[in-house]
Tab-separated table of C-alpha atoms and ligand atoms in Angstrom:
chain	number	residue	atom	x	y	z
A	960	MET	CA	-0.130	0.011	0.113
A	961	ALA	CA	1.202	3.425	-1.021
A	962	ALA	CA	2.762	5.935	1.813
A	963	PRO	CA	-0.440	8.232	2.949
A	964	TYR	CA	1.400	11.560	2.474
A	965	ARG	CA	4.056	12.810	-0.195
A	966	LEU	CA	5.292	15.889	1.120
A	967	LEU	CA	6.810	17.237	4.482
A	968	VAL	CA	7.131	20.977	4.899
A	969	SER	CA	8.915	22.069	8.292
A	970	ASP	CA	9.586	24.670	10.607
A	971	MET	CA	13.076	24.618	11.945
A	972	ASP	CA	13.267	27.019	15.004
A	973	SER	CA	11.727	25.018	18.082
A	974	THR	CA	10.515	22.220	15.540
A	975	VAL	CA	13.626	20.156	13.972
A	976	ALA	CA	16.005	22.783	15.708
A	977	GLU	CA	15.632	22.757	19.607
A	978	THR	CA	16.171	26.163	20.131
A	979	GLU	CA	15.221	29.774	18.673
A	980	THR	CA	18.353	30.232	16.636
A	981	ILE	CA	18.110	34.188	16.926
A	982	VAL	CA	18.137	33.787	20.544
A	983	ASP	CA	21.435	31.892	19.929
A	984	MET	CA	22.657	34.689	17.996
A	985	ALA	CA	21.487	37.186	20.706
A	986	GLU	CA	23.533	35.460	23.117
A	987	ALA	CA	26.782	35.789	21.195
A	988	LEU	CA	26.173	39.611	21.942
A	989	GLY	CA	24.773	39.446	25.603
A	990	ILE	CA	21.142	40.388	24.613
A	991	THR	CA	19.341	37.214	24.867
A	992	ASP	CA	16.638	38.436	27.486
A	993	THR	CA	15.631	41.239	25.276
A	994	VAL	CA	15.641	39.164	21.929
A	995	ALA	CA	13.765	36.462	23.298
A	996	ALA	CA	10.906	38.512	24.985
A	997	ILE	CA	10.397	39.491	21.282
A	998	THR	CA	10.495	36.265	19.898
A	999	GLU	CA	8.321	34.975	22.660
A	1000	ARG	CA	5.429	38.060	21.917
A	1001	SER	CA	5.591	37.054	18.255
A	1002	MET	CA	5.288	33.313	18.512
A	1003	ARG	CA	2.364	33.985	20.722
A	1004	GLY	CA	0.581	36.058	18.201
A	1005	GLU	CA	1.115	39.179	20.035
A	1006	LEU	CA	3.366	40.887	17.701
A	1007	ASP	CA	3.070	41.241	14.179
A	1008	PHE	CA	5.740	38.543	12.534
A	1009	ARG	CA	7.541	41.293	9.864
A	1010	THR	CA	7.987	43.891	13.019
A	1011	ALA	CA	9.295	41.282	15.682
A	1012	LEU	CA	11.651	39.916	13.100
A	1013	ASP	CA	12.963	43.340	12.058
A	1014	GLN	CA	13.292	44.704	15.619
A	1015	ARG	CA	15.433	41.404	16.482
A	1016	VAL	CA	17.646	41.417	13.583
A	1017	MET	CA	18.572	45.057	14.060
A	1018	MET	CA	19.682	44.178	17.488
A	1019	LEU	CA	21.906	41.742	16.010
A	1020	GLN	CA	24.040	44.544	13.959
A	1021	GLY	CA	27.391	44.061	13.951
A	1022	LEU	CA	27.654	40.346	14.775
A	1023	GLU	CA	30.498	38.826	12.852
A	1024	LEU	CA	29.894	36.312	10.187
A	1025	SER	CA	32.250	33.808	11.505
A	1026	ARG	CA	30.499	33.758	15.007
A	1027	ILE	CA	27.235	33.092	13.110
A	1028	GLU	CA	28.854	30.227	11.180
A	1029	ALA	CA	30.014	28.793	14.461
A	1030	ILE	CA	26.529	28.941	16.077
A	1031	ALA	CA	25.392	27.407	12.990
A	1032	ARG	CA	27.458	24.470	13.448
A	1033	GLU	CA	26.490	23.930	17.143
A	1034	VAL	CA	22.669	24.036	16.729
A	1035	ARG	CA	20.942	20.854	18.580
A	1036	LEU	CA	18.740	19.005	16.436
A	1037	SER	CA	15.577	17.951	18.185
A	1038	VAL	CA	15.427	14.667	19.838
A	1039	GLY	CA	13.663	12.570	16.874
A	1040	ALA	CA	14.221	15.077	14.052
A	1041	GLU	CA	16.814	12.425	12.203
A	1042	ALA	CA	14.399	9.765	12.620
A	1043	LEU	CA	11.456	11.677	11.268
A	1044	LEU	CA	13.535	12.696	8.098
A	1045	ASP	CA	14.651	9.159	7.563
A	1046	ALA	CA	10.957	8.008	7.668
A	1047	CYS	CA	9.933	10.611	5.335
A	1048	ARG	CA	12.922	9.184	2.917
A	1049	ALA	CA	11.621	5.870	3.518
A	1050	ALA	CA	8.022	6.856	2.903
A	1051	GLY	CA	9.302	8.388	-0.450
A	1052	MET	CA	8.206	11.839	0.602
A	1053	ARG	CA	9.486	15.123	-0.464
A	1054	THR	CA	11.257	17.051	2.146
A	1055	VAL	CA	11.257	20.721	2.509
A	1056	LEU	CA	12.360	23.327	5.243
A	1057	VAL	CA	10.772	26.894	5.340
A	1058	SER	CA	12.302	29.002	8.074
A	1059	GLY	CA	11.585	32.551	9.454
A	1060	GLY	CA	15.289	31.787	10.480
A	1061	PHE	CA	18.179	32.831	8.645
A	1062	ASP	CA	19.721	31.348	5.633
A	1063	LEU	CA	23.145	30.353	6.978
A	1064	ILE	CA	21.870	28.312	10.122
A	1065	ALA	CA	19.078	26.608	8.062
A	1066	ASP	CA	21.197	25.572	4.916
A	1067	LEU	CA	23.337	23.872	7.602
A	1068	VAL	CA	20.583	22.591	9.460
A	1069	GLY	CA	18.691	21.468	6.345
A	1070	ALA	CA	21.812	19.600	5.075
A	1071	ALA	CA	22.213	17.595	8.677
A	1072	LEU	CA	18.867	16.208	8.305
A	1073	GLY	CA	18.611	15.880	4.446
A	1074	PHE	CA	15.729	18.071	3.630
A	1075	GLU	CA	15.708	18.390	-0.239
A	1076	ARG	CA	15.195	22.254	-0.198
A	1077	VAL	CA	15.436	24.884	2.361
A	1078	VAL	CA	13.601	28.592	2.293
A	1079	ALA	CA	14.946	30.983	5.333
A	1080	ASN	CA	15.512	34.426	5.600
A	1081	ARG	CA	18.855	35.803	3.863
A	1082	LEU	CA	20.906	38.166	6.276
A	1083	ASP	CA	22.802	40.917	4.811
A	1084	PHE	CA	26.171	41.560	5.689
A	1085	GLU	CA	29.049	44.364	5.338
A	1086	ASN	CA	32.577	43.448	6.158
A	1087	ALA	CA	31.454	40.299	7.359
A	1088	ARG	CA	29.328	41.858	9.837
A	1089	LEU	CA	25.486	41.891	10.024
A	1090	THR	CA	24.104	45.110	8.909
A	1091	GLY	CA	20.905	44.506	10.927
A	1092	ARG	CA	18.864	44.113	7.643
A	1093	MET	CA	17.712	41.294	5.500
A	1094	LEU	CA	17.163	40.705	1.821
A	1095	GLU	CA	13.681	40.797	0.497
A	1096	PRO	CA	11.333	39.011	0.039
A	1097	ILE	CA	11.012	38.031	4.028
A	1098	VAL	CA	9.951	34.466	4.682
A	1099	THR	CA	6.744	35.074	6.664
A	1100	ALA	CA	3.159	32.563	7.496
A	1101	GLU	CA	2.449	33.652	3.703
A	1102	THR	CA	5.567	32.262	2.429
A	1103	LYS	CA	5.610	29.105	4.278
A	1104	LEU	CA	1.878	28.264	2.711
A	1105	ALA	CA	2.989	29.481	-0.925
A	1106	VAL	CA	5.800	27.004	-0.439
A	1107	LEU	CA	3.753	24.320	0.595
A	1108	ARG	CA	1.138	24.800	-2.625
A	1109	GLU	CA	4.014	25.269	-4.868
A	1110	GLU	CA	5.461	21.859	-3.896
A	1111	CYS	CA	2.009	20.037	-4.243
A	1112	ALA	CA	1.637	21.380	-7.586
A	1113	SER	CA	4.998	20.396	-8.449
A	1114	LEU	CA	4.532	17.236	-7.455
A	1115	GLY	CA	0.831	17.112	-8.777
A	1116	ILE	CA	-0.435	16.088	-5.385
A	1117	ASP	CA	-3.428	17.672	-3.185
A	1118	ALA	CA	-2.473	19.588	-0.395
A	1119	GLY	CA	-4.397	16.806	1.534
A	1120	GLN	CA	-1.473	14.775	0.816
A	1121	ALA	CA	1.116	16.992	2.677
A	1122	VAL	CA	2.125	17.242	6.121
A	1123	ALA	CA	3.171	20.547	7.848
A	1124	LEU	CA	4.738	20.741	10.848
A	1125	GLY	CA	5.479	23.760	13.004
A	1126	ASP	CA	5.178	25.258	16.586
A	1127	GLY	CA	4.579	28.930	16.012
A	1128	ALA	CA	1.755	31.591	14.837
A	1129	ASN	CA	3.368	32.125	11.405
A	1130	ASP	CA	3.125	27.756	10.930
A	1131	ILE	CA	-0.711	28.139	11.384
A	1132	GLU	CA	-1.036	29.095	7.565
A	1133	MET	CA	0.210	26.004	6.497
A	1134	ILE	CA	-0.714	23.472	9.268
A	1135	ARG	CA	-4.305	24.563	8.463
A	1136	ALA	CA	-3.939	23.912	4.607
A	1137	ALA	CA	-1.929	20.932	4.824
A	1138	GLY	CA	-3.704	17.445	4.988
A	1139	LEU	CA	-1.578	16.494	8.178
A	1140	GLY	CA	-1.370	19.732	10.291
A	1141	VAL	CA	0.949	19.147	13.090
A	1142	ALA	CA	1.692	21.191	16.025
A	1143	TYR	CA	5.169	20.073	17.974
A	1144	GLN	CA	5.523	21.424	21.576
A	1145	GLY	CA	3.062	24.152	19.886
A	1146	LYS	CA	2.100	27.444	21.162
A	1147	PRO	CA	-1.733	27.322	21.999
A	1148	MET	CA	-2.763	29.098	18.739
A	1149	THR	CA	-0.892	26.668	16.614
A	1150	ARG	CA	-2.263	23.212	18.531
A	1151	ASP	CA	-5.583	24.732	18.035
A	1152	ALA	CA	-5.167	24.766	14.291
A	1153	ALA	CA	-3.585	21.544	14.089
A	1154	ASP	CA	-4.679	18.124	13.384
A	1155	LEU	CA	-2.462	16.448	15.643
A	1156	CYS	CA	-0.206	17.784	18.340
A	1157	LEU	CA	2.920	15.938	19.548
A	1158	ASP	CA	5.454	16.768	22.197
A	1159	ASP	CA	7.489	14.387	20.560
A	1160	LEU	CA	9.052	14.153	16.746
A	1161	ASN	CA	8.899	10.363	16.998
A	1162	ASP	CA	5.349	10.226	17.477
A	1163	LEU	CA	4.679	11.542	13.712
A	1164	ILE	CA	6.484	8.417	12.125
A	1165	PRO	CA	3.747	6.075	12.530
A	1166	HIS	CA	1.273	8.463	10.761
A	1167	LEU	CA	3.895	8.666	7.586
A	1168	GLN	CA	3.588	4.533	7.128
A	1169	PRO	CA	1.280	3.173	4.908
A	1170	ALA	CA	-1.672	1.312	6.784
A	1171	SER	CA	-1.001	-1.983	7.641
A	1172	HIS	CA	-4.526	-3.557	7.229
B	2097	MG	MG1	9.500	27.557	15.151
């Protein structure tokens, strides 16, 4: 019997990566609390995603490229993330990482887990230091949904055959659109939108396998 799903679109921060990587970057500048507070408000849907992102990236101005590369190498993957991606490959699913985080980190996390495509925000550098800006277009909730739809179209499948996985407010639209929308350690709003709420990524694996009967 064929596997029930053909596509996984997943968030990165606090989903397949254990932390909010923007907070890891703030740590390098000693401004963790300020940045974490904005992240929390954004993830709870209290602060517009774009405004929150712009504010935080501006606070990271001056951070060296080499420090970000070092942070990227040290990102901890969530428990079960590797097993989940292995299971997707075994089920013949295409895997796409969509992140409101940053390309330097998402590219490494994506490669470590074997994602076939990575979509993330692109940081702007001058003299190997962050300018405090990102390159347009910014990855938003709408981008995540658009990537899901675009991937379904190119696979010739219905959104019902897609799995969307995330924890935050900007994952809600893709979670609603997917046949299996999954909240992993999700914020309340995200859990409300999901078909399935999990605290362990391993618990998603049985849903990807063909029914045994
Ligand atoms: Mg997240």
